[in-house]
Coordinates of C-alpha atoms and ligand atoms in Angstrom, one line a residue:
X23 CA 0.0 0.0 0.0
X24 CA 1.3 3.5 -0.9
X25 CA 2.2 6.1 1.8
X26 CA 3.3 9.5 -0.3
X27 CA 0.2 11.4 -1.6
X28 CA -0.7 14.8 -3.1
X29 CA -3.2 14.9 -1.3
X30 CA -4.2 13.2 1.5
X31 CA -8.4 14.0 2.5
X32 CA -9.2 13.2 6.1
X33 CA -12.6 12.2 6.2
X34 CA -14.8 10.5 4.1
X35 CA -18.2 12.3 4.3
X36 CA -19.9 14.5 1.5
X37 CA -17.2 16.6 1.6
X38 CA -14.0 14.6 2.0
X39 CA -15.2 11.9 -0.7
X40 CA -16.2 14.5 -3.1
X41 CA -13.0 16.9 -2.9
X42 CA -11.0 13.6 -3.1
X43 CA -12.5 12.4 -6.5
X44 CA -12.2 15.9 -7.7
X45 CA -8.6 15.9 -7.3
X46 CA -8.0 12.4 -8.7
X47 CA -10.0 14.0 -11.7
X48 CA -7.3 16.8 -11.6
X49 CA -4.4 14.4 -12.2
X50 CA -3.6 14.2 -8.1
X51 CA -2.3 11.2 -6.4
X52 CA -5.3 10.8 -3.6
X53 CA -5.7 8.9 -0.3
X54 CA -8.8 9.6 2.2
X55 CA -8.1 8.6 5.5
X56 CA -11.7 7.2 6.8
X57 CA -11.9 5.5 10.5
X58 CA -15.6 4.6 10.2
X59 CA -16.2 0.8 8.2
X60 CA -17.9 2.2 5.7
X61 CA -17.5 5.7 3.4
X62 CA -20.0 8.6 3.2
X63 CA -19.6 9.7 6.6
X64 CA -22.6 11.4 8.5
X65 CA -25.0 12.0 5.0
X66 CA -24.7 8.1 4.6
X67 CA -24.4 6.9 7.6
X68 CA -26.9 8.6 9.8
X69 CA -27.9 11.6 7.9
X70 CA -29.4 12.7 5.0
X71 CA -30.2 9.3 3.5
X72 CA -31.0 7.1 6.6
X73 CA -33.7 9.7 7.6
X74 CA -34.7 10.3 4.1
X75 CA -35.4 6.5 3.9
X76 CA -37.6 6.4 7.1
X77 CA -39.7 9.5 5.4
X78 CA -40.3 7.4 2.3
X79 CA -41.7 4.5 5.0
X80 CA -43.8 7.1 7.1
X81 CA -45.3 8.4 3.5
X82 CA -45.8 4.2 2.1
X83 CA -47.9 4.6 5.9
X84 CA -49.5 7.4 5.1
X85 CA -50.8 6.3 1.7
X86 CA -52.1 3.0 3.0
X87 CA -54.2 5.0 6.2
X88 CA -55.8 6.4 3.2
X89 CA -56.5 3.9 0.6
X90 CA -60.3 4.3 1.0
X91 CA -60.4 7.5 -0.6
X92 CA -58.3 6.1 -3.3
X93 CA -60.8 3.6 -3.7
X94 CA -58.5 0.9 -3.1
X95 CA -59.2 -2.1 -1.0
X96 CA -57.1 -4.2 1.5
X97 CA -58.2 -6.9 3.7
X98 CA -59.6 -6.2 6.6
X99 CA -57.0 -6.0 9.5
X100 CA -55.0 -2.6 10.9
X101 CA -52.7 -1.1 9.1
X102 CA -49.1 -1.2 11.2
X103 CA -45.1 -0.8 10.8
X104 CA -43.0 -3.5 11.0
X105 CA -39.8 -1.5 12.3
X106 CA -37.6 -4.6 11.8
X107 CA -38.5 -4.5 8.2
X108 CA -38.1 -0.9 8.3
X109 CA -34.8 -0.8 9.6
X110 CA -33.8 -3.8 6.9
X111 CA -34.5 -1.4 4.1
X112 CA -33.3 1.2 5.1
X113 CA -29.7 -0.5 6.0
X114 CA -30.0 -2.0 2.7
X115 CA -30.4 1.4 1.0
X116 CA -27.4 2.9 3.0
X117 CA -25.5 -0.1 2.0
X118 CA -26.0 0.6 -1.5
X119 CA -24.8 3.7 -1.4
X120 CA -22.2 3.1 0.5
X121 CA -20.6 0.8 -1.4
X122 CA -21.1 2.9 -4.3
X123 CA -18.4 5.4 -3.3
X124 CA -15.9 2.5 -2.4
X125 CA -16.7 1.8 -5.8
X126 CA -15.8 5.5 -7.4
X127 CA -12.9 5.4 -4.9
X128 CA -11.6 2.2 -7.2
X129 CA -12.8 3.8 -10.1
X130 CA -10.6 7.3 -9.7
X131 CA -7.7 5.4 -8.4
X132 CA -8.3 6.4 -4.8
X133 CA -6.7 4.9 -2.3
X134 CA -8.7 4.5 1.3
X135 CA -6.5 4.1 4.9
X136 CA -8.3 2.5 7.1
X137 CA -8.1 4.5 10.7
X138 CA -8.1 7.3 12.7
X139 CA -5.7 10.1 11.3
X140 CA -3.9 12.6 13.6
X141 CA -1.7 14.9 11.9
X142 CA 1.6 15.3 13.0
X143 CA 2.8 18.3 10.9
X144 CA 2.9 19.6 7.4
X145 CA 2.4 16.8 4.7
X146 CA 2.2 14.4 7.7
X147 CA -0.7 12.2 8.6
X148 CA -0.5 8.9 11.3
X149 CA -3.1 6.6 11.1
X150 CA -4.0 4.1 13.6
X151 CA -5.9 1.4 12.9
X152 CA -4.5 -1.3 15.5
X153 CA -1.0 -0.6 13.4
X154 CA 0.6 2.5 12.9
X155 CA 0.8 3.7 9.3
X156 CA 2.3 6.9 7.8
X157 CA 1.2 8.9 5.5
X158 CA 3.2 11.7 3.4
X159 CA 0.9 15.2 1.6
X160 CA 3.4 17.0 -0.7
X161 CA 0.6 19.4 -1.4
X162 CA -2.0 19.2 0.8
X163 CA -4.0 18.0 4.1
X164 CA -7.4 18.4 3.6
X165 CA -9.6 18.2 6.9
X166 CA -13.0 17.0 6.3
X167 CA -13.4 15.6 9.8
X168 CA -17.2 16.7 10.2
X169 CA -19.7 17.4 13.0
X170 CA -21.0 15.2 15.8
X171 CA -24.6 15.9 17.8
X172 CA -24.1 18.4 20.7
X173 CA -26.5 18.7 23.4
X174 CA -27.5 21.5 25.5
X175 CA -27.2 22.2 29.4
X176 CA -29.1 20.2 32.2
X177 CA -29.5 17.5 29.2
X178 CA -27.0 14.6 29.5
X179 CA -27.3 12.4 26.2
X180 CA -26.7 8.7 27.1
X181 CA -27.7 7.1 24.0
X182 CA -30.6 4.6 25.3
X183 CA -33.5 7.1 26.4
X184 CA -32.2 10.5 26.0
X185 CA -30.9 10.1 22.5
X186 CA -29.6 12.2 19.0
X187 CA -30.3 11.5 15.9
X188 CA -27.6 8.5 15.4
X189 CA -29.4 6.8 17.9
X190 CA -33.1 7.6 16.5
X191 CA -32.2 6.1 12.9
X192 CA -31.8 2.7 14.3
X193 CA -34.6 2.8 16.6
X194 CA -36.6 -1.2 16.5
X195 CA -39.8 -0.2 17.7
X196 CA -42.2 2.7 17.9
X197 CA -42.0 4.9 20.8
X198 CA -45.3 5.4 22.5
X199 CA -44.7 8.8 23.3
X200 CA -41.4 11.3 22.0
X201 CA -40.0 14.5 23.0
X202 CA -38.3 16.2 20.5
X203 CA -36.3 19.3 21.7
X204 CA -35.2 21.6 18.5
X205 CA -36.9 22.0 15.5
X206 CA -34.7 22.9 13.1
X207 CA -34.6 20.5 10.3
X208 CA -33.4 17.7 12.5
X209 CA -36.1 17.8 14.6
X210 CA -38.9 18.3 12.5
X211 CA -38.2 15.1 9.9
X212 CA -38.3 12.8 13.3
X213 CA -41.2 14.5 14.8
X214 CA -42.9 13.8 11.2
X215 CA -41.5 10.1 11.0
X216 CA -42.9 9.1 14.8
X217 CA -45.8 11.0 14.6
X218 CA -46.6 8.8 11.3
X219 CA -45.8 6.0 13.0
X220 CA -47.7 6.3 15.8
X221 CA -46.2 8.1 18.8
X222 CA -47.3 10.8 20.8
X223 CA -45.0 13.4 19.9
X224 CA -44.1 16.9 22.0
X225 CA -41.8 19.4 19.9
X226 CA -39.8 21.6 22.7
X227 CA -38.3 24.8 20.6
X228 CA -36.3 27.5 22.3
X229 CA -37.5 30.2 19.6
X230 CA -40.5 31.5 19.3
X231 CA -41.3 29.6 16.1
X232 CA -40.4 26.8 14.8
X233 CA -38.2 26.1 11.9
X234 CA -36.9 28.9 12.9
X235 CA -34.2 29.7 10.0
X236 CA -37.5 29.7 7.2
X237 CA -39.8 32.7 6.2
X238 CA -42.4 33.0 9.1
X239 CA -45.1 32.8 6.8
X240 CA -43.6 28.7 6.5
X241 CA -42.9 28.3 10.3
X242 CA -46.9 29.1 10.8
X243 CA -48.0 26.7 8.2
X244 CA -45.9 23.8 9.4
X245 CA -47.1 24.5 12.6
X246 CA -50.9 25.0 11.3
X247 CA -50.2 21.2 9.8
X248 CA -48.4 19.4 12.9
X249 CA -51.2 20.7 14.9
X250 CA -53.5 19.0 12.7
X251 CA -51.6 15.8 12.6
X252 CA -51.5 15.6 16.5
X253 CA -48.1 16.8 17.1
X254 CA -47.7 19.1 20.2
X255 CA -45.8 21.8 19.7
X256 CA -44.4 24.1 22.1
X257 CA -42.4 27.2 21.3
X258 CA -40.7 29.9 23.2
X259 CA -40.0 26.3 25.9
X260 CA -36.5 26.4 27.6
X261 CA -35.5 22.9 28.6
X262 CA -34.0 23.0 32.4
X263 CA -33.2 19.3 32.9
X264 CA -33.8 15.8 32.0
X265 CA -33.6 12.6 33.6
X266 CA -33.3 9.2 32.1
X267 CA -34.9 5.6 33.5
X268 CA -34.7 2.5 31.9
X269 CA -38.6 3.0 30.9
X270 CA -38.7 6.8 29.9
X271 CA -37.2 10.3 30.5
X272 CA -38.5 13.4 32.7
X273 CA -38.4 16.4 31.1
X274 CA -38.2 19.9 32.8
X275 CA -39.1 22.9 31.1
X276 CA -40.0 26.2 31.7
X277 CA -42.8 27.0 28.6
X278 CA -43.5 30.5 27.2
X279 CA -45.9 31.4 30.0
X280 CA -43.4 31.1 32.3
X281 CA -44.6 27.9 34.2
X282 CA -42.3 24.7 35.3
X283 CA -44.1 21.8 33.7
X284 CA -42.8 18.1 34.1
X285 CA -43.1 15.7 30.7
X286 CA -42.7 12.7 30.4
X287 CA -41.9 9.9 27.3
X288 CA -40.3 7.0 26.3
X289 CA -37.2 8.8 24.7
X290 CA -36.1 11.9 24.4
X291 CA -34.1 13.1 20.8
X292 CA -31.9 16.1 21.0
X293 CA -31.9 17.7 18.3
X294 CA -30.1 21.3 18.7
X295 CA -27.5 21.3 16.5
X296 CA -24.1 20.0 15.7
X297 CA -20.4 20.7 16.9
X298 CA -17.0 20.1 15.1
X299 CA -15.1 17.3 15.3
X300 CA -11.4 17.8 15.6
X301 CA -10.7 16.5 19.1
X302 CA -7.4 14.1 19.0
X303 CA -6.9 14.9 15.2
X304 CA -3.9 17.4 16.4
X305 CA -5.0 20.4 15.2
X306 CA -3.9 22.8 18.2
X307 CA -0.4 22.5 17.2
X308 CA 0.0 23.8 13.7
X309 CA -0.8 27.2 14.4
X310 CA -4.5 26.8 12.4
X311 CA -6.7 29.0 14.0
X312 CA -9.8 27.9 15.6
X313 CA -13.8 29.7 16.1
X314 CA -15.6 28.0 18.9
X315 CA -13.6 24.3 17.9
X316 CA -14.6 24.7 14.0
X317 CA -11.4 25.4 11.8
X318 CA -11.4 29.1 10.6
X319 CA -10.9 28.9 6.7
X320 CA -10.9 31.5 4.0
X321 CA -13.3 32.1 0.8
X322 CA -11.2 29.0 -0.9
X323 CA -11.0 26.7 1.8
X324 CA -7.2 27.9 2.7
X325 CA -6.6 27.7 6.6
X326 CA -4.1 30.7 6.6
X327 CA -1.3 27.7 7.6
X328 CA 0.2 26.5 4.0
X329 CA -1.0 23.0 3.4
X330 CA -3.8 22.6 5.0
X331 CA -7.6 23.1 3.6
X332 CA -10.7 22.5 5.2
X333 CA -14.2 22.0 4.0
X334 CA -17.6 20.6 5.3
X335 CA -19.4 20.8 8.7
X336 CA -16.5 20.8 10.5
X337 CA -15.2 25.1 9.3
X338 CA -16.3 28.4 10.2
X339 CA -15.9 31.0 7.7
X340 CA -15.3 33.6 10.2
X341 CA -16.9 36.7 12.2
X342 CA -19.1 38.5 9.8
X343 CA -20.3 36.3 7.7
X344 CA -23.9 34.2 8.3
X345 CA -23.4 30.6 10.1
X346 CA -21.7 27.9 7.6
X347 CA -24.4 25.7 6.9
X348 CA -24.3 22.1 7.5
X349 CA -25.9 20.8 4.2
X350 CA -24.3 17.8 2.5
X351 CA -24.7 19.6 -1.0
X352 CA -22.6 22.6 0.8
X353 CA -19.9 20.3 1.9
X354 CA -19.7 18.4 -1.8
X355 CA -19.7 22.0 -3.3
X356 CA -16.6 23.0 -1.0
X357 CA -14.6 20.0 -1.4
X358 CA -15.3 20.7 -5.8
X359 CA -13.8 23.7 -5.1
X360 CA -11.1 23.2 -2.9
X361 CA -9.8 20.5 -4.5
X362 CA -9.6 22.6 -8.1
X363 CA -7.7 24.9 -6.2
X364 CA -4.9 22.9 -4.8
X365 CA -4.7 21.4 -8.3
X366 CA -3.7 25.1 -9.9
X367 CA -7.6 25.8 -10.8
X368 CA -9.2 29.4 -11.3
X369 CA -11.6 28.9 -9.2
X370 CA -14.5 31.1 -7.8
X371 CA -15.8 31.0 -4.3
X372 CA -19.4 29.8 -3.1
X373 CA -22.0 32.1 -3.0
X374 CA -23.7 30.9 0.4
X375 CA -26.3 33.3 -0.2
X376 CA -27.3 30.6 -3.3
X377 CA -27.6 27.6 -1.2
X378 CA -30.9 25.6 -1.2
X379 CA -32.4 24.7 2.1
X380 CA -34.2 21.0 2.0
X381 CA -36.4 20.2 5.6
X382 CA -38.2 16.6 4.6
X383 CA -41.1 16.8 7.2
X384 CA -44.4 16.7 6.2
X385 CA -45.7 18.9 4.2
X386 CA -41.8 19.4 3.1
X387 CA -40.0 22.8 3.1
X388 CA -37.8 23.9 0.2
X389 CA -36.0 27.4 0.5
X390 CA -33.7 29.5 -1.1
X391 CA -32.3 33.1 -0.6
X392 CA -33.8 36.1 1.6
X393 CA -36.8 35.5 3.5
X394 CA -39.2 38.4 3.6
X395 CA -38.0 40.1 7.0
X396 CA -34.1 39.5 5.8
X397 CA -34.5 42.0 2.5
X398 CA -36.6 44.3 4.6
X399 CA -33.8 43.9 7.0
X400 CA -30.9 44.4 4.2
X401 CA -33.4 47.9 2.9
X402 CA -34.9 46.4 0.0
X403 CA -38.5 47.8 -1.6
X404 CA -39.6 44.5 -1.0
X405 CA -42.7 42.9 -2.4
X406 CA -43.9 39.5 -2.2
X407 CA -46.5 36.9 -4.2
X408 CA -47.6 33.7 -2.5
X409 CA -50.1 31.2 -4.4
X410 CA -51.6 27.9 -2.5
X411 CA -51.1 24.4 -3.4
X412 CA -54.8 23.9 -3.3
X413 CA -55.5 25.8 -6.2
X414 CA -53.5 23.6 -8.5
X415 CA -55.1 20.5 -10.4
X416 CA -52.1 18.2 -9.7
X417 CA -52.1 18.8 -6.5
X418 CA -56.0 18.2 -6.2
X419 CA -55.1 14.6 -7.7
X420 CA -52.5 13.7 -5.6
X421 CA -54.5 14.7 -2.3
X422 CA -51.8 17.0 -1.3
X423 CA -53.2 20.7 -1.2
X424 CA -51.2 21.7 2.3
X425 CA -49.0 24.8 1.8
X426 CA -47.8 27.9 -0.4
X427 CA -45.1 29.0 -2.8
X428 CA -43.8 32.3 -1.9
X429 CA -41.7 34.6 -3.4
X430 CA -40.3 37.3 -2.5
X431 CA -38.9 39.8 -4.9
X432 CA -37.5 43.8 -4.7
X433 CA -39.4 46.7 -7.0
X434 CA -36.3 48.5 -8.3
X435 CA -35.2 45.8 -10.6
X436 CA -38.1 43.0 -10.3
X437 CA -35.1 40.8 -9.0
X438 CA -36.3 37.7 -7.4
X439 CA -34.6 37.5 -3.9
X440 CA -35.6 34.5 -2.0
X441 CA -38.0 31.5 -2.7
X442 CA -40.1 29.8 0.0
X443 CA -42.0 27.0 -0.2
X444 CA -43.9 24.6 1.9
X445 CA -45.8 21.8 0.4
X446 CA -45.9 18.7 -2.2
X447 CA -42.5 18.8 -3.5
X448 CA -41.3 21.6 -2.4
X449 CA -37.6 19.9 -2.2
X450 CA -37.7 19.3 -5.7
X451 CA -39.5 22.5 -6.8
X452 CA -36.8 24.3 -5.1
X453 CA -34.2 23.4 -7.9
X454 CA -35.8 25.6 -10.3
X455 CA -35.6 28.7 -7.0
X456 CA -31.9 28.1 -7.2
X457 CA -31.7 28.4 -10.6
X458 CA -33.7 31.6 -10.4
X459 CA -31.4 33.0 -8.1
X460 CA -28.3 31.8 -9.6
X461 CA -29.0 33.6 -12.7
X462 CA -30.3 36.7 -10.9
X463 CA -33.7 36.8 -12.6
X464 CA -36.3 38.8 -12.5
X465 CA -40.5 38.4 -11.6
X466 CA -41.3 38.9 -15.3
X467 CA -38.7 36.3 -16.1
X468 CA -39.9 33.5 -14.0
X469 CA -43.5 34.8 -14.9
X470 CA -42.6 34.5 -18.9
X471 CA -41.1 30.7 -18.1
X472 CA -43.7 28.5 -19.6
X473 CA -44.7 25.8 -16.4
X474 CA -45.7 22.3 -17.7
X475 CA -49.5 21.6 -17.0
X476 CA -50.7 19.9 -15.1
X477 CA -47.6 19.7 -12.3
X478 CA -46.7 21.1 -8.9
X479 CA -43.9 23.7 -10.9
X480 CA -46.8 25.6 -11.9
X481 CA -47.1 27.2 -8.2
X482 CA -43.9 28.5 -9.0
X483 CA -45.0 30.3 -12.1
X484 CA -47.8 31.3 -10.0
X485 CA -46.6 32.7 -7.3
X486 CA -44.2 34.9 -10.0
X487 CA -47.6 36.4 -11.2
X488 CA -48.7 36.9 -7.5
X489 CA -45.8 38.9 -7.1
X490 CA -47.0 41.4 -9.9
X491 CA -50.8 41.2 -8.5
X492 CA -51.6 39.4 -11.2
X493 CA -51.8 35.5 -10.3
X494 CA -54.3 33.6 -13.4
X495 CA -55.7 31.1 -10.6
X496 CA -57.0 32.6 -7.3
Ligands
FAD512 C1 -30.1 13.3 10.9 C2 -29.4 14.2 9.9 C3 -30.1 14.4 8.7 C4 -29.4 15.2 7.7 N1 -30.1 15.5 6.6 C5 -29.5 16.2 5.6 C6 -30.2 16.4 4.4 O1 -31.3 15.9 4.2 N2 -29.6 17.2 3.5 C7 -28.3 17.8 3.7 O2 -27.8 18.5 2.8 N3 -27.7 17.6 4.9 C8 -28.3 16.8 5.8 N4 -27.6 16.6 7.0 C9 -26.2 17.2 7.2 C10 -25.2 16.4 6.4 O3 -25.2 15.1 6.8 C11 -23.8 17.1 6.8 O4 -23.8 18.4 6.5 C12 -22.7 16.4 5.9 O5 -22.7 15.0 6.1 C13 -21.3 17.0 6.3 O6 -20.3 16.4 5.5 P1 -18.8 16.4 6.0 O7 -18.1 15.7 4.9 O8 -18.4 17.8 6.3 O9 -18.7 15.6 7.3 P2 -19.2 14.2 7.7 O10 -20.2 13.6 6.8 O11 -19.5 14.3 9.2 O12 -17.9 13.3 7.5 C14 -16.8 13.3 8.3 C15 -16.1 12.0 8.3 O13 -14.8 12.2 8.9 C16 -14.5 11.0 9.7 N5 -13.5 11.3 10.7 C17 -13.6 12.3 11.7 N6 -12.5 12.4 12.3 C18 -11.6 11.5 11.8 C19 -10.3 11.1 12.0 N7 -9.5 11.7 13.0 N8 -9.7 10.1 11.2 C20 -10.4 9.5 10.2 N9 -11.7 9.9 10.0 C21 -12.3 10.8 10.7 C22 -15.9 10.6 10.3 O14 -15.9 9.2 10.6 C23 -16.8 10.9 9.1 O15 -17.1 9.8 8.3 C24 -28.2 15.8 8.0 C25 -27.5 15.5 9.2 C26 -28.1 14.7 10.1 C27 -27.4 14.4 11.4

């Protein structure tokens, strides 16, 4: 096995895998350093496509509670989960994809060590992986080392009953009852899965809305919906403790009238937010300088210390700029562009003010740029169009009329600033948002782009004429 790289990629997630198949693209000599037994890291793992394949279970559910409207028939009998089954599908969809990158690893010549890296100076990685093995970067370390769940004060996570989202993916049965504290996307996609399932779910949210990074105009209809679904909700709640048995947790927490209340459930997910991980990797002694534990990086990636680049959950790009946002597409994005750098690329940095927002619950979010307070906020003359779901015949056939597409736009130049959406396929939909964005179009230009008939895009033409007052359908 070879030990003197380019580039040697620590961490095999989104970010990692993707920068290190870029480079091998670019002509580089590549090795990822991965300790976990498969590649993918958190997206694949535990992430984006474990959750993602419990959502597609809750909606099969869903469907089948409502065959009778479909006019479809089953035997008599209740319609139930079979978590076991669940859980076997889903691993087997992980699997899949996990092996598909060891596959593209082969494919662009990429070598993967086996381990736990520390870096032990410029160009210099250790791995250990019961041996010792050294590894040699002529050009550059790349750390990709991602985030890990973090949990708040007064709330010990211990994996069985107060649990994150690592330990939620795997769950073999349905919790009667669920507390979910945080609703950011997290949150919300498990408080949709259970709920579907069947438990008795509680959402506990700091903020006094939830989703609390969307337009408010989305945070009050996915609240509108979970209400209707059964799903307590309880915002402006500050959790003060919590206290695991081997049958439950207790909950304290202090709700927005300013009572104490006691709760009680089976399990208890934390879902507020993610930290870096970098402990034991070595980075205090290079001189890379660190923001709360995340490694401080510049516009391309570049630490500030030749060398070393980093990329993905695990960076900060620094005081004055928004939070970096944990988003697997953002990490893949990152890695593309730091690895056509340290191959001698032009390249051009992210514009993070571009990035799509997905949140999987039900009815799904899709997002993209300024919401309405953030351009009123930044001084635009801002105006806005929103058109329902329920209007539109394809989403009358599908049964699925929750939500809105909104857009919000400024006067001067009819320049389209943000895109919100809530709704049937809102995390598709979105695509076309970006686009928008990307291409800095205007109202009029979205409004003039012809919208197949009869599909759910057509709220986004839609809403572009409800931005000029002039929607055709409500
Ligand atoms: C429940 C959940 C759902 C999510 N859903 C979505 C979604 O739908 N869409 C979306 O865009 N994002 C989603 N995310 C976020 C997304 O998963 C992350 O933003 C993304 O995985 C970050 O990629 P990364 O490469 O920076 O880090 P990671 O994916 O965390 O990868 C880091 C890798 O580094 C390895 N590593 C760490 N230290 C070392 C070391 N010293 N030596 C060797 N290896 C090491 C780890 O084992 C890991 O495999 C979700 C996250 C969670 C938790």
């Amino acid at each position: 096995m070879a030990s003197d790289f380019d580039v040697v990629v620590i961490g095999a997630g989104t970010g990692g895998y993707v920068a290190a198949i870029r480079a091998s693209q670019l002509g580089l000599k590549v090795a990822v350093v991965e300790k976990q037994k498969a590649l993918g890291g958190t997206c694949l793992i535990w992430g984006c496509i474990p959750t993602k394949a419990l959502l597609e279970h809750a909606h099969a559910l869903k469907v089948v509670q409502n065959v009778k409207e479909w006019g479809v028939t089953i035997a008599e009998g209740a319609v139930g989960i079979d978590m076991n089954q669940v859980q076997a599908r889903k691993d087997k969809v992980v699997g899949g994809l996990t092996k598909g990158v060891e596959f593209l690893f082969k494919k662009n010549k990429i070598e993967w060590i086996k381990g736990t890296a520390t870096i032990n100076g410029r160009g210099r990685v250790e791995v250990v992986d019961g041996d010792v093995q050294s590894l040699t970067a002529s050009k550059e370390i790349v750390i990709a080392t991602g985030s890990a769940p973090r949990s708040v004060p007064g709330v010990e996570i211990d994996r069985k009953r107060i649990i994150t989202s690592d330990e939620a993916i795997g769950l073999r049965e349905v919790p009667r009852s669920l507390i979910v504290l945080g609703s950011g996307a997290v949150g919300v996609e498990f408080a949709s899965i259970f709920r579907r399932f069947g438990s008795q779910v509680t959402i506990l949210e700091l903020l006094p809305r939830i989703v609390p990074a969307e337009d408010e105009a989305v945070s009050a209809e996915l609240q509108k919906s979970f209400r209707k679904q059964g799903i307590t909700v309880h915002t402006g709640a500050k959790v003060t403790r919590a206290s695991a048995s081997t049958g439950g947790v207790e909950v304290e927490a202090q709700l927005s009238d300013g009572k104490v209340e006691k709760l009680n459930a089976d399990y208890l997910l934390v879902a507020t937010g993610r930290g870096p991980v970098t402990t034991g990797l070595g980075v205090e002694g290079l001189g890379l300088s660190l923001d709360r534990g995340y490694v401080a990086v510049d516009h391309l990636f570049r630490t500030g210390v030749p060398g070393f680049s980093a990329i993905g959950d695990v960076i900060s790009l620094g005081s004055g700029h928004a939070p970096h946002p944990q988003l697997a597409h953002v990490s893949s994005a990152e890695g593309v562009v730091a690895a056509e750098r340290i191959a001698g690329r032009d390249v051009k940095p992210i514009n993070y003010g571009h990035v799509p927002a997905c949140t999987y619950c039900d009815p799904e979010i899709g997002s993209v740029g300024l919401t309405e307070r953030e351009a009123q906020e930044q001084g635009f003359d801002v105006r806005v169009g929103t058109f329902p779901f329920f209007v539109l015949g394809r989403a009358k056939m599908a049964g699925e009329g929750e939500g809105f597409v909104k857009i919000v736009a400024e006067r001067k130049y009819d320049q389209v600033l943000g895109v919100h959406m809530i709704g049937p396929r809102a995390t598709e939909l979105v695509a076309e948002a970006t686009l928008a964005l990307r291409l800095e179009c205007t109202v009029e230009e979205l409004i003039r782009t012809i919208h197949a008939h009869p599909t759910f895009s057509e709220a986004v033409g839609e809403a572009a004429h409800a931005t000029h007052g002039a929607a055709i359908h409500v």
